[in-house]
XYZ file of C-alpha atoms in Angstrom:
690
model
C 0.412 -96.104 44.701
C 2.920 -93.902 43.159
C 1.989 -90.386 42.365
C 3.423 -87.689 40.108
C 4.348 -84.819 42.305
C 5.183 -81.189 41.460
C 7.949 -79.565 43.373
C 7.280 -77.459 46.501
C 7.057 -74.116 44.571
C 4.701 -73.520 41.670
C 7.472 -72.971 39.209
C 7.339 -74.791 35.950
C 11.160 -74.635 35.339
C 11.475 -76.542 38.736
C 9.271 -79.156 37.326
C 11.300 -79.658 34.264
C 14.661 -80.169 36.195
C 12.708 -82.277 38.867
C 11.856 -84.585 35.941
C 15.418 -84.707 34.541
C 16.867 -85.270 37.955
C 14.640 -88.130 38.760
C 15.547 -89.620 35.534
C 14.790 -92.832 33.890
C 15.141 -96.041 36.114
C 14.417 -94.157 39.348
C 11.319 -95.042 41.128
C 8.253 -92.975 41.138
C 7.720 -90.686 44.185
C 5.139 -91.804 46.639
C 3.188 -89.793 49.093
C 5.300 -91.062 51.941
C 8.537 -90.150 50.214
C 7.127 -86.680 49.241
C 6.965 -85.887 52.929
C 10.800 -86.058 53.171
C 11.220 -83.359 50.389
C 13.642 -80.557 51.305
C 12.217 -77.281 52.713
C 13.559 -75.177 49.857
C 11.327 -72.538 48.386
C 12.648 -73.151 44.859
C 13.505 -76.711 43.850
C 15.754 -75.370 41.102
C 18.158 -73.678 43.786
C 18.313 -77.048 45.651
C 19.050 -79.220 42.665
C 21.521 -76.893 41.170
C 23.773 -76.856 44.143
C 24.509 -80.727 44.424
C 24.837 -83.794 42.127
C 22.055 -86.259 41.552
C 23.406 -88.852 44.050
C 24.000 -86.086 46.662
C 20.459 -84.976 46.023
C 18.935 -88.266 46.497
C 20.703 -89.110 49.738
C 20.057 -85.472 51.142
C 16.467 -85.827 49.770
C 15.959 -89.012 51.971
C 17.528 -87.443 55.246
C 15.897 -84.170 55.301
C 12.584 -84.025 57.226
C 9.643 -81.810 56.047
C 6.115 -82.107 54.712
C 4.521 -81.101 51.564
C 1.088 -81.663 50.293
C 1.364 -83.658 46.967
C -0.630 -82.372 44.105
C -1.381 -83.898 40.768
C 1.141 -83.334 38.075
C 0.420 -80.486 35.775
C 2.201 -79.052 32.784
C 0.550 -75.723 32.902
C 1.642 -72.874 35.159
C 0.597 -69.256 35.827
C 2.293 -65.988 34.928
C 2.118 -65.219 38.766
C 4.395 -68.209 39.314
C 6.825 -67.238 36.849
C 7.110 -63.748 38.314
C 7.329 -65.151 41.770
C 10.340 -67.375 40.787
C 12.090 -64.651 39.024
C 11.764 -62.554 42.139
C 13.198 -65.214 44.257
C 16.129 -65.692 41.972
C 16.791 -62.007 42.040
C 16.689 -62.020 45.880
C 19.191 -64.801 46.068
C 21.360 -63.016 43.501
C 21.351 -59.780 45.566
C 22.017 -61.704 48.655
C 25.164 -63.204 47.088
C 26.500 -59.785 46.168
C 28.561 -57.660 48.721
C 26.600 -54.728 50.151
C 27.633 -51.437 48.786
C 28.826 -48.491 51.043
C 26.217 -45.649 51.216
C 28.050 -42.847 49.502
C 24.973 -40.471 49.684
C 25.977 -39.578 53.315
C 28.570 -37.122 54.513
C 32.227 -38.174 54.866
C 32.071 -38.619 58.664
C 29.214 -41.023 58.460
C 30.594 -42.809 55.408
C 34.057 -43.376 57.283
C 32.118 -44.664 60.390
C 30.108 -47.069 58.220
C 33.468 -48.235 56.496
C 35.326 -48.748 59.818
C 32.345 -50.783 61.204
C 32.457 -52.940 58.137
C 36.118 -53.540 58.519
C 35.813 -54.406 62.168
C 33.013 -56.866 61.492
C 35.173 -58.404 58.592
C 32.298 -57.862 56.099
C 33.040 -57.870 52.334
C 33.941 -54.638 50.673
C 34.030 -54.540 46.937
C 37.012 -52.973 44.854
C 34.981 -50.068 43.633
C 33.897 -49.214 47.042
C 37.639 -48.936 48.079
C 38.235 -46.713 45.123
C 35.278 -44.498 45.676
C 35.896 -44.112 49.390
C 39.437 -42.886 48.629
C 38.173 -40.586 45.998
C 35.706 -38.979 48.410
C 38.375 -38.752 51.207
C 40.594 -36.906 48.842
C 37.714 -34.637 47.665
C 36.092 -33.731 50.781
C 38.496 -34.349 53.654
C 41.076 -31.963 55.178
C 44.572 -32.591 54.007
C 45.882 -34.132 57.236
C 42.861 -36.368 57.948
C 42.772 -37.338 54.134
C 46.350 -38.773 54.341
C 45.628 -40.825 57.636
C 42.305 -42.098 56.419
C 43.654 -43.248 52.767
C 46.652 -44.888 54.606
C 44.267 -46.987 56.684
C 42.231 -47.825 53.613
C 45.434 -48.942 51.886
C 46.384 -51.158 54.856
C 43.141 -52.869 54.536
C 43.366 -53.221 50.765
C 46.788 -54.795 51.193
C 45.433 -57.169 53.818
C 42.736 -58.488 51.665
C 44.756 -58.537 48.484
C 42.213 -57.479 45.822
C 43.156 -56.728 42.274
C 46.440 -54.697 41.722
C 44.464 -51.944 40.035
C 42.613 -51.042 43.067
C 45.698 -50.760 45.116
C 47.492 -48.742 42.588
C 44.621 -46.292 42.121
C 44.247 -45.630 45.887
C 47.923 -45.274 46.320
C 47.814 -42.596 43.673
C 45.284 -40.635 45.654
C 47.521 -41.065 48.734
C 50.424 -39.572 46.602
C 48.307 -36.670 45.467
C 47.125 -35.965 49.119
C 50.948 -35.823 50.181
C 51.876 -33.459 47.395
C 48.802 -31.189 48.107
C 50.131 -31.029 51.589
C 53.504 -30.101 50.517
C 55.199 -33.347 51.337
C 57.077 -34.628 48.345
C 59.298 -36.924 50.272
C 56.469 -38.835 51.656
C 54.799 -39.107 48.253
C 58.038 -40.548 46.849
C 58.074 -43.107 49.817
C 54.728 -44.225 48.818
C 55.888 -45.057 45.158
C 58.901 -46.789 46.645
C 56.539 -48.917 48.853
C 54.351 -49.885 45.987
C 57.406 -51.208 44.067
C 58.790 -53.082 47.000
C 55.247 -54.902 47.280
C 55.460 -55.591 43.613
C 52.851 -53.117 42.480
C 53.758 -51.452 39.277
C 53.126 -47.717 39.205
C 50.902 -46.728 36.417
C 50.931 -43.629 34.207
C 48.789 -41.683 36.662
C 51.314 -42.382 39.482
C 54.289 -41.211 37.433
C 52.322 -38.051 36.127
C 51.366 -37.211 39.876
C 54.869 -37.578 40.996
C 56.231 -35.575 38.136
C 53.806 -32.837 38.793
C 54.822 -32.838 42.525
C 58.488 -32.627 41.825
C 57.863 -29.840 39.292
C 56.114 -27.965 42.051
C 58.312 -28.860 45.147
C 61.441 -30.567 43.952
C 64.277 -30.076 41.595
C 65.156 -31.291 38.079
C 67.850 -33.778 39.660
C 64.749 -35.355 41.476
C 63.114 -36.224 38.233
C 66.371 -37.757 36.883
C 66.484 -39.916 40.062
C 62.868 -40.919 39.821
C 63.222 -41.971 36.215
C 66.303 -43.945 36.741
C 64.861 -45.740 39.697
C 61.837 -46.890 37.823
C 63.832 -47.921 34.747
C 66.238 -50.045 36.970
C 63.246 -51.933 38.352
C 61.688 -52.122 34.873
C 58.634 -50.528 36.336
C 58.560 -47.247 34.150
C 55.348 -47.159 31.920
C 56.641 -46.787 28.438
C 54.165 -44.383 27.099
C 55.029 -41.643 24.614
C 53.092 -38.949 26.345
C 55.295 -39.464 29.593
C 58.252 -38.492 27.416
C 56.458 -35.443 26.317
C 55.835 -34.435 29.849
C 59.360 -34.867 30.707
C 60.625 -32.755 27.678
C 58.454 -29.945 28.745
C 59.369 -30.068 32.359
C 62.945 -29.488 31.500
C 62.101 -26.975 28.809
C 60.029 -24.865 31.133
C 63.138 -24.753 33.577
C 65.189 -23.538 30.503
C 67.162 -26.956 30.675
C 67.401 -27.792 26.987
C 70.090 -30.476 27.580
C 67.691 -32.157 29.954
C 64.843 -32.052 27.284
C 67.213 -33.559 24.750
C 68.086 -36.404 27.179
C 64.397 -37.679 27.243
C 63.925 -36.711 23.660
C 66.835 -39.143 22.905
C 65.434 -41.708 25.237
C 62.057 -41.651 23.480
C 63.754 -42.286 20.210
C 65.871 -45.103 21.458
C 62.693 -46.831 22.650
C 61.583 -47.116 18.886
C 57.860 -47.251 19.733
C 55.963 -48.968 17.065
C 53.360 -46.027 17.008
C 55.328 -42.944 17.379
C 53.604 -39.990 18.958
C 53.509 -36.835 16.763
C 53.017 -34.929 20.073
C 56.589 -35.950 21.195
C 58.117 -34.532 17.998
C 55.825 -31.423 18.102
C 56.975 -30.639 21.656
C 60.663 -30.987 20.860
C 60.033 -28.585 17.960
C 58.341 -26.101 20.277
C 61.096 -26.418 22.846
C 63.691 -25.451 20.292
C 61.534 -22.592 19.249
C 61.095 -21.247 22.828
C 64.888 -21.113 23.387
C 65.364 -19.494 19.844
C 67.064 -22.211 18.169
C 65.221 -22.681 14.853
C 67.908 -24.866 13.431
C 67.092 -27.439 16.166
C 63.553 -27.220 15.432
C 64.295 -27.859 11.567
C 66.480 -30.860 12.615
C 63.543 -32.554 14.606
C 61.332 -31.964 11.681
C 63.765 -33.706 9.273
C 64.241 -36.531 11.808
C 60.586 -36.850 11.988
C 60.447 -37.440 8.269
C 63.388 -39.793 8.332
C 61.522 -41.998 10.932
C 58.801 -42.355 8.402
C 56.351 -40.124 10.236
C 54.182 -37.737 8.289
C 54.095 -34.355 9.895
C 50.685 -33.304 10.939
C 48.966 -29.907 10.195
C 49.908 -29.012 13.758
C 53.473 -29.751 13.025
C 53.632 -27.443 10.173
C 51.874 -24.710 12.136
C 54.391 -24.814 14.852
C 57.341 -24.860 12.644
C 56.169 -22.096 10.359
C 55.481 -19.755 13.408
C 59.173 -20.430 14.651
C 60.740 -19.821 11.292
C 58.698 -16.542 10.956
C 59.582 -15.312 14.408
C 63.263 -16.213 13.635
C 63.245 -14.203 10.309
C 64.057 -17.249 8.147
C 61.938 -16.661 5.114
C 63.654 -19.065 2.868
C 63.405 -21.917 5.195
C 59.856 -20.984 6.033
C 58.738 -21.094 2.345
C 60.398 -24.415 1.738
C 58.487 -25.871 4.706
C 55.277 -24.161 3.311
C 55.940 -25.919 0.001
C 56.322 -29.180 1.874
C 52.960 -28.512 3.557
C 51.335 -27.972 0.005
C 52.870 -31.175 -1.377
C 52.086 -33.325 1.690
C 48.278 -33.341 0.927
C 47.671 -32.210 4.551
C 44.746 -29.812 5.202
C 45.779 -26.182 4.893
C 43.743 -23.612 6.964
C 44.059 -19.924 7.854
C 46.076 -20.792 11.047
C 49.118 -21.803 8.939
C 48.975 -18.710 6.819
C 48.625 -16.531 9.924
C 51.526 -18.373 11.417
C 53.548 -17.055 8.532
C 52.829 -13.573 9.475
C 50.164 -12.819 6.974
C 47.249 -10.343 7.881
C 43.764 -11.705 7.643
C 43.241 -9.888 4.369
C 46.384 -11.416 2.741
C 45.156 -14.829 4.099
C 41.861 -14.414 2.399
C 43.599 -13.638 -0.745
C 46.151 -16.492 -0.598
C 43.378 -19.091 0.258
C 41.455 -17.790 -2.719
C 44.498 -18.163 -4.905
C 45.292 -21.749 -3.981
C 41.647 -22.696 -4.109
C 40.941 -23.270 -0.375
C 37.548 -22.569 0.937
C 37.684 -20.129 4.068
C 35.431 -21.861 6.669
C 33.795 -20.249 9.814
C 36.735 -21.604 11.799
C 39.188 -19.627 9.966
C 37.119 -16.289 10.171
C 36.859 -16.901 14.002
C 40.744 -17.194 14.071
C 41.018 -13.816 12.232
C 38.545 -12.090 14.499
C 40.124 -13.488 17.705
C 43.421 -12.355 16.536
C 42.426 -8.887 16.093
C 40.731 -8.895 19.432
C 43.872 -10.125 21.231
C 45.648 -7.044 19.568
C 42.885 -4.697 20.759
C 42.084 -3.960 17.141
C 38.416 -4.082 17.749
C 37.290 -2.316 14.567
C 39.267 -4.708 12.209
C 37.654 -7.658 14.137
C 34.168 -6.241 13.314
C 35.246 -5.644 9.672
C 36.211 -9.338 9.366
C 32.885 -10.363 10.849
C 30.998 -8.230 8.398
C 33.128 -9.667 5.578
C 32.243 -13.238 6.584
C 28.562 -12.480 6.318
C 29.243 -10.827 2.864
C 31.032 -13.890 1.696
C 28.083 -16.077 2.661
C 29.689 -17.957 5.539
C 27.238 -18.529 8.280
C 28.676 -17.406 11.678
C 28.407 -20.009 14.498
C 27.909 -19.352 18.183
C 31.617 -18.975 18.742
C 31.771 -16.294 16.128
C 28.894 -14.372 17.954
C 30.817 -14.853 21.360
C 33.903 -13.270 20.051
C 32.142 -10.295 18.503
C 30.091 -9.716 21.652
C 33.311 -9.637 23.695
C 34.798 -7.177 21.121
C 31.723 -5.028 21.737
C 32.068 -5.134 25.498
C 36.065 -4.367 25.356
C 35.929 -1.726 22.782
C 35.658 1.768 24.420
C 34.418 3.548 21.431
C 31.251 1.298 21.217
C 28.056 2.820 23.003
C 27.014 1.282 26.117
C 24.141 -0.568 24.636
C 25.895 -2.103 21.711
C 26.503 -5.506 23.442
C 22.999 -5.904 24.519
C 21.680 -4.998 21.092
C 24.004 -7.454 19.516
C 22.735 -10.047 22.001
C 19.088 -9.660 20.727
C 20.654 -10.379 17.206
C 22.108 -13.567 18.367
C 18.810 -14.689 19.716
C 17.116 -13.679 16.559
C 19.446 -15.969 14.597
C 18.154 -18.858 16.632
C 21.245 -19.458 18.842
C 20.771 -20.465 22.461
C 23.160 -18.134 24.492
C 25.735 -20.152 26.429
C 27.618 -19.289 29.565
C 30.343 -17.330 27.618
C 27.820 -14.965 26.130
C 26.180 -14.267 29.386
C 29.327 -13.694 31.154
C 30.295 -11.106 28.549
C 26.939 -9.504 29.062
C 27.579 -9.297 32.812
C 31.013 -7.857 32.098
C 29.200 -5.006 29.971
C 26.996 -4.405 33.067
C 30.135 -4.102 35.418
C 31.446 -1.286 33.003
C 28.289 0.589 33.468
C 28.088 -0.330 37.201
C 24.534 -1.626 36.429
C 24.184 -4.257 39.281
C 20.393 -4.671 38.751
C 20.899 -5.558 35.163
C 23.653 -7.966 35.975
C 21.325 -9.635 38.528
C 18.551 -9.993 35.907
C 20.974 -11.625 33.445
C 21.855 -14.129 36.138
C 18.124 -14.929 36.504
C 17.770 -15.208 32.853
C 20.415 -17.771 32.716
C 18.561 -19.858 35.288
C 15.459 -19.581 33.169
C 17.191 -21.078 30.242
C 19.036 -23.672 32.191
C 22.429 -22.269 31.575
C 24.711 -23.081 34.586
C 26.982 -20.030 35.423
C 30.748 -20.677 35.882
C 33.410 -19.098 38.170
C 34.131 -16.384 35.453
C 30.330 -15.481 35.589
C 30.189 -15.096 39.372
C 33.546 -13.264 39.515
C 32.210 -10.590 36.998
C 29.370 -9.769 39.316
C 31.605 -9.823 42.344
C 34.053 -7.588 40.443
C 31.111 -5.205 39.843
C 30.332 -5.081 43.438
C 34.035 -4.666 44.654
C 34.488 -1.612 42.285
C 31.617 0.395 43.423
C 32.477 3.761 44.644
C 30.482 3.407 47.744
C 29.798 -0.038 49.394
C 26.800 -0.513 51.807
C 25.327 -3.448 53.762
C 23.092 -4.401 50.872
C 26.135 -4.802 48.694
C 27.536 -7.184 51.417
C 24.335 -9.056 51.319
C 24.287 -9.432 47.702
C 27.777 -10.877 47.757
C 26.722 -13.385 50.412
C 23.657 -14.385 48.241
C 26.013 -14.956 45.322
C 28.439 -16.909 47.311
C 25.394 -19.219 48.470
C 24.560 -19.523 44.923
C 28.118 -20.685 44.030
C 27.891 -23.365 46.701
C 24.347 -24.383 45.584
C 25.632 -24.902 42.062
C 28.850 -26.343 43.156
C 30.917 -23.801 41.365
C 34.330 -23.677 43.245
C 35.433 -20.184 43.973
C 39.031 -19.397 43.088
C 41.568 -16.964 44.543
C 40.016 -14.035 42.788
C 36.635 -14.656 44.145
C 37.745 -14.896 47.654
C 39.747 -11.690 47.152
C 36.830 -9.763 45.759
C 34.582 -10.933 48.436
C 36.965 -10.154 51.375
C 37.601 -6.722 49.646
C 33.859 -6.083 49.829
C 33.696 -6.819 53.425
C 36.866 -5.125 54.358
C 35.474 -1.667 53.048
C 32.606 -2.020 55.572
C 34.957 -2.520 58.576
C 35.566 0.831 60.314
C 38.945 1.682 61.462
C 39.667 2.481 65.090
C 40.212 6.178 65.851
C 43.394 5.565 67.910
C 45.748 2.535 68.094
C 47.256 2.119 71.651
C 48.550 -0.664 73.875
C 44.963 -1.909 74.418
C 45.165 -3.619 71.126
C 47.912 -5.963 72.457
C 46.825 -7.159 76.044
C 49.086 -9.451 77.827
C 46.379 -11.913 78.385
C 45.871 -12.548 74.586
C 42.570 -10.807 74.426
C 41.886 -7.967 72.126
C 40.908 -4.593 73.564
C 38.569 -3.788 70.559
C 35.354 -5.739 69.803
C 35.572 -7.231 66.389
C 32.830 -6.049 64.071
C 30.335 -8.205 62.307
C 31.944 -7.670 58.768
C 35.515 -8.239 60.059
C 34.362 -11.510 61.718
C 32.908 -12.394 58.292
C 36.057 -11.439 56.451
C 38.306 -13.509 58.810
C 35.949 -16.575 58.532
C 36.202 -16.248 54.709
C 39.955 -16.127 54.883
C 40.043 -19.254 56.946
C 37.740 -20.849 54.465
C 40.073 -19.767 51.557
C 43.098 -21.384 53.209
C 41.293 -24.784 52.958
C 39.703 -24.479 49.637
C 42.005 -22.260 47.370
C 45.318 -20.633 47.663
C 45.684 -17.198 49.169
C 48.027 -14.783 47.244
C 49.686 -11.571 48.437
C 46.449 -9.612 47.601
C 44.609 -11.943 50.039
C 46.991 -11.434 52.847
C 47.231 -7.672 52.045
C 43.431 -7.116 52.240
C 42.906 -9.073 55.586
C 46.230 -7.796 57.240
C 45.567 -4.055 56.430
C 41.936 -4.322 57.533
C 42.726 -6.089 60.798
C 45.467 -3.637 61.671
C 43.364 -0.586 60.822
C 40.358 -1.961 62.843
C 42.578 -2.514 65.924
C 42.878 -6.248 65.840
C 46.682 -6.526 65.735
C 47.081 -9.910 67.213
C 44.848 -11.557 64.531
C 46.597 -9.593 61.905
C 49.939 -11.001 63.246
C 48.434 -14.444 62.917
C 47.494 -13.788 59.204
C 51.061 -12.496 58.617
C 52.559 -15.638 60.252
C 50.495 -17.604 57.581
C 51.938 -15.633 54.753
C 55.383 -15.995 56.232
C 55.021 -19.766 56.518
C 53.658 -20.185 53.070
C 56.524 -17.864 51.485
C 54.122 -15.075 50.265
C 56.002 -12.032 49.434
C 54.049 -9.156 50.792
C 54.208 -5.491 49.555
C 56.198 -2.890 51.617
C 52.990 -1.116 52.516
C 51.807 -4.104 54.645
C 55.214 -4.408 56.543
C 54.957 -0.594 57.145
C 51.317 -0.988 58.392
C 52.207 -3.746 60.853
C 55.330 -1.861 62.191
C 53.321 1.306 62.650
C 50.705 -0.458 64.607
C 53.254 -2.449 66.778
C 54.937 0.842 67.415
C 51.797 2.391 68.664
C 50.981 -0.683 70.802
C 54.394 -0.313 72.488
C 55.540 -3.639 70.991
C 59.014 -2.023 69.889
C 61.027 -5.192 69.664
C 58.346 -6.707 67.429
C 58.834 -3.710 65.061
C 62.509 -4.977 64.417
C 61.380 -8.539 63.968
C 59.140 -7.370 61.053
C 62.063 -5.313 59.693
C 64.326 -8.306 59.658
C 61.543 -10.346 58.077
C 61.076 -7.715 55.263
C 64.899 -7.944 54.503
C 64.989 -11.643 54.527
C 62.072 -11.623 52.043
C 64.123 -9.124 49.849
C 61.343 -6.542 50.033
C 62.998 -3.175 49.542
C 62.010 -0.662 52.255
C 60.911 2.825 51.686
C 61.335 5.970 53.636
C 58.354 4.988 56.122
C 60.204 1.563 56.687
C 63.617 3.129 57.499
C 62.072 5.613 59.907
C 60.134 3.055 61.859
C 63.140 0.792 62.034
C 65.365 3.605 63.149
C 62.912 4.746 65.779
C 62.684 1.291 67.313
C 66.442 1.040 67.541
C 66.552 4.426 69.268
C 63.866 3.412 71.775
C 65.676 0.129 72.551
C 69.080 1.739 72.760
C 70.387 -0.439 69.953
C 73.135 1.936 68.804
C 75.048 -0.506 66.597
C 71.774 -1.529 64.681
C 70.735 2.147 64.385
C 74.138 3.066 62.767
C 73.861 0.176 60.381
C 70.390 0.888 59.273
C 71.027 4.571 58.762
C 74.032 3.628 56.661
C 71.869 1.464 54.622
C 69.382 4.352 54.180
C 72.115 6.569 52.952
C 73.329 4.201 50.299
C 69.638 3.625 49.032
C 69.033 7.528 48.942
C 68.748 7.463 45.110
C 66.048 4.958 44.967
C 64.083 6.550 47.835
C 64.202 9.959 46.106
C 62.874 8.207 42.997
C 60.024 6.543 44.976
C 59.163 10.016 46.451
C 59.133 11.626 43.017
C 56.773 8.864 41.616
C 54.580 9.288 44.734
C 54.183 13.059 44.112
C 53.281 12.397 40.422
C 50.489 10.049 41.385
C 49.139 12.628 43.955
C 49.203 15.205 41.326
C 47.324 12.939 38.838
C 44.692 11.922 41.369
C 43.860 15.654 42.197
């Protein structure tokens, strides 16, 4: 007897498909035949993967058992959910497993290499995220090596072109960050030979690297190379970048070349920014006629000048003392229908009071943005009372200030030396009374006010208030507090502890310290390092050890400097602080290592640092090293002072270098006028300080 059966699972959708596949003309399924049903959990998955004929033959050959149950159309909600869960499970199994980006970089790299060795599937997005993580968290040298390995694996697997190009861009960036422009250009060349077209990010990264590390001729060569291979991304903003690169190097002709190339391309959608950039370039080299030519060319090409175009051109003509042409352009602006605002009139040299009158005359409403511009211009000129007058006039005219207005006025009260110390804090209460939520700019201004009063406790209370209102401090906020600490007349261990707490807070909030942050923190620590009473040959032991035990604060300062080399860019102040502190505390070898860092990176140190090092080397009986430092100073084109000459001459005398002694003494004689002027200025500074 034939029996109607349900599929092995309790899913109603399986039942429907089962009926359709069985179809008309096929025999009913008997109990005996049912025992040969396939052992799949879901009949749908089985039947969708093969045709009816394949299904029927496979069905007869597979061995399994199933208990037949009477045919029923109804099915439970639980069955539907169970079927949906099974489908989702199968869907997940078909997708490649994602890399775990929640772990640290070393563990992530280990997981990736394990996946590669086992030849497991890795998605395009995982390749991109991995390279991005390496670029962000890895050391420069390791980043380059690891991204290269990732690119080799990408090329072997041949994913989408976008994946390979984006990861190549990160390798290019890593090379440039490491100061290796040649290798960065080789990456681009390799991309093109492998028929991967550079995108706009590739080009902008290389252009930035050449600007930093190369020459203008390198840019010409790079542009021509991509044009010849028809791989230059024809985007207007790239021509804008080229124009400004040459303009910033005072190469007007080079800027004209790429402006002409842009015009020859005849882009359907011309970019106003390219025309505006060329107008600015002519203004920067004091050629207003050239700016007017670009303006007329823009109109000739059917482009409507934007309000920004008029602002740039009016400013150039005003500064070039061309009132007639300026008034003609202003008339064009009025006839164009473009929106006129206070910035246009300000560009023409009108004062805020004159601008208000002109806007009233031509029937233009003065908005809060215009008043903010007037206030900010007065603050920039240190005319703080005028800025406050404009703010009060804005309120009188019924214009409601916004948070930016209040921020500018608060900054004015902080900078104005004539204002009472409590004025910024009283104005802050006014801001809150008006219903505005203070932002990070306002809080940073308040902390700057605390720094003026050397009120550390109040600054820390403001920082706590920021956290209460969920306002994240930025680098300027932390720098304001560090500045307060570093400028204290007397520094103690509590101040160093506060600086350390602030530093930990920056790390917690993922606020990246800049060069100024490191310098101020190192300055705080350096003031707690005690100088040695006497420098002698013990500070330069032949076995490489130092004869003086390094203090806790000197160790912290040196550790901070090493961290700075990885995370920021030490400047002359950074090296000056560390070298002078280490020399004074008797750690001459470590000071020489930091000096070598400065020399390798091309940092030009002040003459006082060279003098400190030479003096310490002389006391440590390292006389030959004194002359090495002297020659370094001359090579760096640092002008010596009387102390420098004295130390160099003493070294020559001790070493018996008669010819060098005569040469340096002759140089000192020729330099006598400048040295006398230095002595005079030094005496003046001493008199002022007393």
